[in-house]
JSON list of C-alpha atoms in Angstrom, two decimals:
[
{"chain": "A", "resi": 120, "resn": "UNK", "atom": "CA", "xyz": [38.29, -6.55, 116.50]},
{"chain": "A", "resi": 121, "resn": "UNK", "atom": "CA", "xyz": [35.60, -4.10, 117.56]},
{"chain": "A", "resi": 122, "resn": "UNK", "atom": "CA", "xyz": [36.66, -1.55, 114.90]},
{"chain": "A", "resi": 123, "resn": "UNK", "atom": "CA", "xyz": [36.58, -4.24, 112.23]},
{"chain": "A", "resi": 124, "resn": "UNK", "atom": "CA", "xyz": [33.01, -5.20, 113.14]},
{"chain": "A", "resi": 125, "resn": "UNK", "atom": "CA", "xyz": [31.94, -1.55, 113.01]},
{"chain": "A", "resi": 126, "resn": "UNK", "atom": "CA", "xyz": [33.59, -1.12, 109.60]},
{"chain": "A", "resi": 127, "resn": "UNK", "atom": "CA", "xyz": [31.80, -4.21, 108.28]},
{"chain": "A", "resi": 128, "resn": "UNK", "atom": "CA", "xyz": [28.46, -2.92, 109.59]},
{"chain": "A", "resi": 129, "resn": "UNK", "atom": "CA", "xyz": [29.01, 0.42, 107.85]},
{"chain": "A", "resi": 130, "resn": "UNK", "atom": "CA", "xyz": [29.89, -1.37, 104.59]},
{"chain": "A", "resi": 131, "resn": "UNK", "atom": "CA", "xyz": [26.83, -3.61, 104.87]},
{"chain": "A", "resi": 132, "resn": "UNK", "atom": "CA", "xyz": [24.57, -0.60, 105.35]},
{"chain": "A", "resi": 133, "resn": "UNK", "atom": "CA", "xyz": [26.10, 1.28, 102.43]},
{"chain": "A", "resi": 134, "resn": "UNK", "atom": "CA", "xyz": [25.70, -1.75, 100.13]},
{"chain": "A", "resi": 135, "resn": "UNK", "atom": "CA", "xyz": [21.93, -1.90, 100.55]},
{"chain": "A", "resi": 136, "resn": "UNK", "atom": "CA", "xyz": [19.92, -2.39, 97.40]},
{"chain": "A", "resi": 137, "resn": "UNK", "atom": "CA", "xyz": [18.52, 0.66, 95.67]},
{"chain": "A", "resi": 138, "resn": "UNK", "atom": "CA", "xyz": [14.90, 1.59, 96.18]},
{"chain": "A", "resi": 139, "resn": "UNK", "atom": "CA", "xyz": [12.77, 2.93, 93.40]},
{"chain": "A", "resi": 140, "resn": "UNK", "atom": "CA", "xyz": [12.50, 6.32, 95.12]},
{"chain": "A", "resi": 141, "resn": "UNK", "atom": "CA", "xyz": [16.30, 6.77, 94.83]},
{"chain": "A", "resi": 142, "resn": "UNK", "atom": "CA", "xyz": [15.69, 7.90, 91.24]},
{"chain": "A", "resi": 143, "resn": "UNK", "atom": "CA", "xyz": [13.09, 10.57, 92.04]},
{"chain": "A", "resi": 144, "resn": "UNK", "atom": "CA", "xyz": [13.95, 14.13, 91.12]},
{"chain": "A", "resi": 145, "resn": "UNK", "atom": "CA", "xyz": [15.01, 16.46, 88.35]},
{"chain": "A", "resi": 146, "resn": "UNK", "atom": "CA", "xyz": [18.35, 15.65, 86.72]},
{"chain": "A", "resi": 147, "resn": "UNK", "atom": "CA", "xyz": [20.37, 18.03, 84.49]},
{"chain": "A", "resi": 148, "resn": "UNK", "atom": "CA", "xyz": [22.54, 16.84, 81.60]},
{"chain": "A", "resi": 149, "resn": "UNK", "atom": "CA", "xyz": [26.30, 16.82, 82.25]},
{"chain": "A", "resi": 150, "resn": "UNK", "atom": "CA", "xyz": [27.77, 16.93, 78.74]},
{"chain": "A", "resi": 151, "resn": "UNK", "atom": "CA", "xyz": [31.37, 16.86, 79.98]},
{"chain": "A", "resi": 152, "resn": "UNK", "atom": "CA", "xyz": [30.87, 13.45, 81.62]},
{"chain": "A", "resi": 153, "resn": "UNK", "atom": "CA", "xyz": [28.64, 11.96, 78.91]},
{"chain": "A", "resi": 154, "resn": "UNK", "atom": "CA", "xyz": [29.45, 10.02, 75.76]},
{"chain": "A", "resi": 155, "resn": "UNK", "atom": "CA", "xyz": [29.41, 11.71, 72.39]},
{"chain": "A", "resi": 156, "resn": "UNK", "atom": "CA", "xyz": [26.19, 10.21, 71.00]},
{"chain": "A", "resi": 157, "resn": "UNK", "atom": "CA", "xyz": [26.96, 11.26, 67.41]},
{"chain": "A", "resi": 158, "resn": "UNK", "atom": "CA", "xyz": [30.31, 9.45, 67.56]},
{"chain": "A", "resi": 159, "resn": "UNK", "atom": "CA", "xyz": [28.65, 6.35, 69.03]},
{"chain": "A", "resi": 160, "resn": "UNK", "atom": "CA", "xyz": [26.06, 6.37, 66.22]},
{"chain": "A", "resi": 161, "resn": "UNK", "atom": "CA", "xyz": [28.80, 6.79, 63.60]},
{"chain": "A", "resi": 162, "resn": "UNK", "atom": "CA", "xyz": [30.78, 3.89, 65.03]},
{"chain": "A", "resi": 163, "resn": "UNK", "atom": "CA", "xyz": [27.68, 1.70, 65.01]},
{"chain": "A", "resi": 164, "resn": "UNK", "atom": "CA", "xyz": [26.48, 2.48, 61.47]},
{"chain": "A", "resi": 165, "resn": "UNK", "atom": "CA", "xyz": [30.00, 2.43, 59.99]},
{"chain": "A", "resi": 166, "resn": "UNK", "atom": "CA", "xyz": [29.76, -1.37, 59.99]},
{"chain": "A", "resi": 167, "resn": "UNK", "atom": "CA", "xyz": [26.66, -1.40, 57.77]},
{"chain": "A", "resi": 168, "resn": "UNK", "atom": "CA", "xyz": [26.30, -1.17, 54.01]},
{"chain": "A", "resi": 169, "resn": "UNK", "atom": "CA", "xyz": [25.78, 2.29, 52.52]},
{"chain": "A", "resi": 170, "resn": "UNK", "atom": "CA", "xyz": [22.01, 1.93, 51.99]},
{"chain": "A", "resi": 171, "resn": "UNK", "atom": "CA", "xyz": [21.38, 0.85, 55.59]},
{"chain": "A", "resi": 172, "resn": "UNK", "atom": "CA", "xyz": [23.75, 3.54, 56.88]},
{"chain": "A", "resi": 173, "resn": "UNK", "atom": "CA", "xyz": [21.86, 6.26, 54.98]},
{"chain": "A", "resi": 174, "resn": "UNK", "atom": "CA", "xyz": [18.61, 5.26, 56.71]},
{"chain": "A", "resi": 175, "resn": "UNK", "atom": "CA", "xyz": [19.96, 4.22, 60.13]},
{"chain": "A", "resi": 176, "resn": "UNK", "atom": "CA", "xyz": [22.16, 7.25, 60.87]},
{"chain": "A", "resi": 177, "resn": "UNK", "atom": "CA", "xyz": [19.43, 9.94, 60.80]},
{"chain": "A", "resi": 178, "resn": "UNK", "atom": "CA", "xyz": [16.93, 7.72, 62.59]},
{"chain": "A", "resi": 179, "resn": "UNK", "atom": "CA", "xyz": [19.37, 6.86, 65.38]},
{"chain": "A", "resi": 180, "resn": "UNK", "atom": "CA", "xyz": [20.41, 10.49, 65.77]},
{"chain": "A", "resi": 181, "resn": "UNK", "atom": "CA", "xyz": [16.76, 11.60, 65.95]},
{"chain": "A", "resi": 182, "resn": "UNK", "atom": "CA", "xyz": [15.79, 9.02, 68.59]},
{"chain": "A", "resi": 183, "resn": "UNK", "atom": "CA", "xyz": [18.94, 9.24, 70.73]},
{"chain": "A", "resi": 184, "resn": "UNK", "atom": "CA", "xyz": [18.99, 12.87, 71.76]},
{"chain": "A", "resi": 185, "resn": "UNK", "atom": "CA", "xyz": [20.66, 13.70, 75.08]},
{"chain": "A", "resi": 186, "resn": "UNK", "atom": "CA", "xyz": [17.88, 15.68, 76.74]},
{"chain": "A", "resi": 187, "resn": "UNK", "atom": "CA", "xyz": [18.83, 18.71, 78.81]},
{"chain": "A", "resi": 188, "resn": "UNK", "atom": "CA", "xyz": [16.92, 17.28, 81.77]},
{"chain": "A", "resi": 189, "resn": "UNK", "atom": "CA", "xyz": [15.20, 14.12, 82.93]},
{"chain": "A", "resi": 190, "resn": "UNK", "atom": "CA", "xyz": [12.54, 14.18, 85.63]},
{"chain": "A", "resi": 191, "resn": "UNK", "atom": "CA", "xyz": [11.64, 10.95, 87.41]},
{"chain": "A", "resi": 192, "resn": "UNK", "atom": "CA", "xyz": [8.73, 10.46, 89.81]},
{"chain": "A", "resi": 193, "resn": "UNK", "atom": "CA", "xyz": [8.01, 7.05, 91.31]},
{"chain": "A", "resi": 194, "resn": "UNK", "atom": "CA", "xyz": [5.54, 5.38, 93.61]},
{"chain": "A", "resi": 195, "resn": "UNK", "atom": "CA", "xyz": [5.00, 1.71, 94.47]},
{"chain": "A", "resi": 196, "resn": "UNK", "atom": "CA", "xyz": [2.54, 1.49, 91.56]},
{"chain": "A", "resi": 197, "resn": "UNK", "atom": "CA", "xyz": [4.01, 3.86, 88.94]},
{"chain": "A", "resi": 198, "resn": "UNK", "atom": "CA", "xyz": [7.19, 5.12, 87.31]},
{"chain": "A", "resi": 199, "resn": "UNK", "atom": "CA", "xyz": [6.94, 8.38, 85.37]},
{"chain": "A", "resi": 200, "resn": "UNK", "atom": "CA", "xyz": [9.89, 9.69, 83.35]},
{"chain": "A", "resi": 201, "resn": "UNK", "atom": "CA", "xyz": [9.77, 13.01, 81.49]},
{"chain": "A", "resi": 202, "resn": "UNK", "atom": "CA", "xyz": [12.52, 13.73, 78.96]},
{"chain": "A", "resi": 203, "resn": "UNK", "atom": "CA", "xyz": [13.21, 17.41, 78.42]},
{"chain": "A", "resi": 204, "resn": "UNK", "atom": "CA", "xyz": [11.35, 20.31, 80.00]},
{"chain": "A", "resi": 205, "resn": "UNK", "atom": "CA", "xyz": [8.01, 19.52, 78.36]},
{"chain": "A", "resi": 206, "resn": "UNK", "atom": "CA", "xyz": [8.28, 15.98, 77.00]},
{"chain": "A", "resi": 207, "resn": "UNK", "atom": "CA", "xyz": [5.45, 13.47, 76.95]},
{"chain": "A", "resi": 208, "resn": "UNK", "atom": "CA", "xyz": [5.52, 11.47, 80.21]},
{"chain": "A", "resi": 209, "resn": "UNK", "atom": "CA", "xyz": [6.66, 7.87, 79.89]},
{"chain": "A", "resi": 210, "resn": "UNK", "atom": "CA", "xyz": [4.52, 6.03, 82.46]},
{"chain": "A", "resi": 211, "resn": "UNK", "atom": "CA", "xyz": [4.13, 2.39, 83.48]},
{"chain": "A", "resi": 212, "resn": "UNK", "atom": "CA", "xyz": [4.08, 0.20, 86.57]},
{"chain": "A", "resi": 213, "resn": "UNK", "atom": "CA", "xyz": [7.47, -0.75, 88.05]},
{"chain": "A", "resi": 214, "resn": "UNK", "atom": "CA", "xyz": [6.71, -4.49, 87.75]},
{"chain": "A", "resi": 215, "resn": "UNK", "atom": "CA", "xyz": [8.43, -5.15, 84.40]},
{"chain": "A", "resi": 216, "resn": "UNK", "atom": "CA", "xyz": [5.17, -5.84, 82.56]},
{"chain": "A", "resi": 217, "resn": "UNK", "atom": "CA", "xyz": [4.89, -4.22, 79.13]},
{"chain": "A", "resi": 218, "resn": "UNK", "atom": "CA", "xyz": [2.12, -1.83, 78.17]},
{"chain": "A", "resi": 219, "resn": "UNK", "atom": "CA", "xyz": [1.45, -0.02, 74.88]},
{"chain": "A", "resi": 220, "resn": "UNK", "atom": "CA", "xyz": [2.92, 3.49, 74.71]},
{"chain": "A", "resi": 221, "resn": "UNK", "atom": "CA", "xyz": [2.69, 5.97, 71.83]},
{"chain": "A", "resi": 222, "resn": "UNK", "atom": "CA", "xyz": [5.56, 8.33, 71.06]},
{"chain": "A", "resi": 223, "resn": "UNK", "atom": "CA", "xyz": [4.85, 11.93, 69.95]},
{"chain": "A", "resi": 224, "resn": "UNK", "atom": "CA", "xyz": [5.31, 10.93, 66.29]},
{"chain": "A", "resi": 225, "resn": "UNK", "atom": "CA", "xyz": [2.61, 8.25, 66.61]},
{"chain": "A", "resi": 226, "resn": "UNK", "atom": "CA", "xyz": [4.88, 5.19, 66.69]},
{"chain": "A", "resi": 227, "resn": "UNK", "atom": "CA", "xyz": [3.66, 2.60, 69.21]},
{"chain": "A", "resi": 228, "resn": "UNK", "atom": "CA", "xyz": [5.98, 0.68, 71.50]},
{"chain": "A", "resi": 229, "resn": "UNK", "atom": "CA", "xyz": [5.71, -1.80, 74.32]},
{"chain": "A", "resi": 230, "resn": "UNK", "atom": "CA", "xyz": [7.03, -0.01, 77.42]},
{"chain": "A", "resi": 231, "resn": "UNK", "atom": "CA", "xyz": [8.18, -1.44, 80.73]},
{"chain": "A", "resi": 232, "resn": "UNK", "atom": "CA", "xyz": [9.93, -0.25, 83.89]},
{"chain": "A", "resi": 233, "resn": "UNK", "atom": "CA", "xyz": [11.56, -2.49, 86.47]},
{"chain": "A", "resi": 234, "resn": "UNK", "atom": "CA", "xyz": [13.97, -2.16, 89.37]},
{"chain": "A", "resi": 235, "resn": "UNK", "atom": "CA", "xyz": [16.80, -4.64, 88.74]},
{"chain": "A", "resi": 236, "resn": "UNK", "atom": "CA", "xyz": [19.32, -4.64, 91.56]},
{"chain": "A", "resi": 237, "resn": "UNK", "atom": "CA", "xyz": [20.51, -1.05, 91.87]},
{"chain": "A", "resi": 238, "resn": "UNK", "atom": "CA", "xyz": [19.25, 0.01, 88.40]},
{"chain": "A", "resi": 239, "resn": "UNK", "atom": "CA", "xyz": [15.88, 1.26, 87.18]},
{"chain": "A", "resi": 240, "resn": "UNK", "atom": "CA", "xyz": [15.46, -0.26, 83.72]},
{"chain": "A", "resi": 241, "resn": "UNK", "atom": "CA", "xyz": [13.16, 1.25, 81.09]},
{"chain": "A", "resi": 242, "resn": "UNK", "atom": "CA", "xyz": [12.59, -0.69, 77.86]},
{"chain": "A", "resi": 243, "resn": "UNK", "atom": "CA", "xyz": [10.83, 0.39, 74.67]},
{"chain": "A", "resi": 244, "resn": "UNK", "atom": "CA", "xyz": [10.16, -2.48, 72.23]},
{"chain": "A", "resi": 245, "resn": "UNK", "atom": "CA", "xyz": [9.01, -1.72, 68.69]},
{"chain": "A", "resi": 246, "resn": "UNK", "atom": "CA", "xyz": [8.59, -3.57, 65.42]},
{"chain": "A", "resi": 247, "resn": "UNK", "atom": "CA", "xyz": [12.18, -2.96, 64.33]},
{"chain": "A", "resi": 248, "resn": "UNK", "atom": "CA", "xyz": [14.10, -3.15, 67.61]},
{"chain": "A", "resi": 249, "resn": "UNK", "atom": "CA", "xyz": [14.33, -2.00, 71.19]},
{"chain": "A", "resi": 250, "resn": "UNK", "atom": "CA", "xyz": [15.85, 0.70, 73.35]},
{"chain": "A", "resi": 251, "resn": "UNK", "atom": "CA", "xyz": [16.85, 0.01, 76.93]},
{"chain": "A", "resi": 252, "resn": "UNK", "atom": "CA", "xyz": [17.74, 2.80, 79.33]},
{"chain": "A", "resi": 253, "resn": "UNK", "atom": "CA", "xyz": [19.28, 1.64, 82.57]},
{"chain": "A", "resi": 254, "resn": "UNK", "atom": "CA", "xyz": [19.30, 4.37, 85.23]},
{"chain": "A", "resi": 255, "resn": "UNK", "atom": "CA", "xyz": [21.78, 4.23, 88.11]},
{"chain": "A", "resi": 256, "resn": "UNK", "atom": "CA", "xyz": [21.91, 6.70, 90.99]},
{"chain": "A", "resi": 257, "resn": "UNK", "atom": "CA", "xyz": [25.24, 7.37, 92.68]},
{"chain": "A", "resi": 258, "resn": "UNK", "atom": "CA", "xyz": [25.59, 6.36, 96.34]},
{"chain": "A", "resi": 259, "resn": "UNK", "atom": "CA", "xyz": [25.43, 10.00, 97.43]},
{"chain": "A", "resi": 260, "resn": "UNK", "atom": "CA", "xyz": [22.37, 10.67, 95.24]},
{"chain": "A", "resi": 261, "resn": "UNK", "atom": "CA", "xyz": [23.93, 13.52, 93.26]},
{"chain": "A", "resi": 262, "resn": "UNK", "atom": "CA", "xyz": [24.51, 11.78, 89.92]},
{"chain": "A", "resi": 263, "resn": "UNK", "atom": "CA", "xyz": [22.35, 9.73, 87.58]},
{"chain": "A", "resi": 264, "resn": "UNK", "atom": "CA", "xyz": [24.00, 7.58, 84.92]},
{"chain": "A", "resi": 265, "resn": "UNK", "atom": "CA", "xyz": [21.90, 6.43, 81.99]},
{"chain": "A", "resi": 266, "resn": "UNK", "atom": "CA", "xyz": [23.28, 3.44, 80.10]},
{"chain": "A", "resi": 267, "resn": "UNK", "atom": "CA", "xyz": [21.56, 3.22, 76.72]},
{"chain": "A", "resi": 268, "resn": "UNK", "atom": "CA", "xyz": [21.44, 0.15, 74.48]},
{"chain": "A", "resi": 269, "resn": "UNK", "atom": "CA", "xyz": [19.62, 0.21, 71.12]},
{"chain": "A", "resi": 270, "resn": "UNK", "atom": "CA", "xyz": [19.23, -3.08, 69.28]},
{"chain": "A", "resi": 271, "resn": "UNK", "atom": "CA", "xyz": [17.77, -3.88, 65.88]},
{"chain": "A", "resi": 272, "resn": "UNK", "atom": "CA", "xyz": [18.15, -6.79, 63.47]},
{"chain": "A", "resi": 273, "resn": "UNK", "atom": "CA", "xyz": [19.15, -4.14, 60.92]},
{"chain": "A", "resi": 274, "resn": "UNK", "atom": "CA", "xyz": [22.22, -3.09, 62.96]},
{"chain": "A", "resi": 275, "resn": "UNK", "atom": "CA", "xyz": [25.39, -5.20, 63.00]},
{"chain": "A", "resi": 276, "resn": "UNK", "atom": "CA", "xyz": [25.76, -4.59, 66.75]},
{"chain": "A", "resi": 277, "resn": "UNK", "atom": "CA", "xyz": [23.90, -2.65, 69.44]},
{"chain": "A", "resi": 278, "resn": "UNK", "atom": "CA", "xyz": [24.33, 1.10, 69.77]},
{"chain": "A", "resi": 279, "resn": "UNK", "atom": "CA", "xyz": [25.66, 1.58, 73.32]},
{"chain": "A", "resi": 280, "resn": "UNK", "atom": "CA", "xyz": [26.54, 4.76, 75.20]},
{"chain": "A", "resi": 281, "resn": "UNK", "atom": "CA", "xyz": [26.33, 6.40, 78.65]},
{"chain": "A", "resi": 282, "resn": "UNK", "atom": "CA", "xyz": [24.85, 9.77, 79.58]},
{"chain": "A", "resi": 283, "resn": "UNK", "atom": "CA", "xyz": [25.42, 11.44, 82.93]},
{"chain": "A", "resi": 284, "resn": "UNK", "atom": "CA", "xyz": [23.06, 13.80, 84.76]},
{"chain": "A", "resi": 285, "resn": "UNK", "atom": "CA", "xyz": [23.48, 15.85, 87.96]},
{"chain": "A", "resi": 286, "resn": "UNK", "atom": "CA", "xyz": [20.69, 16.25, 90.48]},
{"chain": "A", "resi": 287, "resn": "UNK", "atom": "CA", "xyz": [19.07, 19.67, 90.20]},
{"chain": "A", "resi": 288, "resn": "UNK", "atom": "CA", "xyz": [19.25, 21.46, 93.55]}
]
């Protein structure tokens, strides 16, 4: 009985909810464990008419690049995500409230970050759709999964894929 209680206590401790600081660090792209984004885009646009496909394919490929690294820095009042080595920081409070954010090409989005269970969720909402990136850190803190979901009324279904990153030593 005593061993069973100890095992349950260990399981209870290991099942604790994630904290926002679990995502802090530099993460390097693991192509071998990630989805083929081009194939996911092709599968998504294949269900559209030719004219929509001709516009949607290049736009989705341009805005769904697997960056070579992601750097995340958090505090109780701020989440900052940098895509690539020198990308523009994506910064907002971790409370889920949207704020205006301008991408490098000038397009303006509503941006939000929020800790939902064991995932850090980042959402960009624009005039023609949204992109949600749901970050999940492995229990041992060595791997970051990024589940991406792009929705638009112009797409027959969401574009969905997973990228995997390894913690940089």
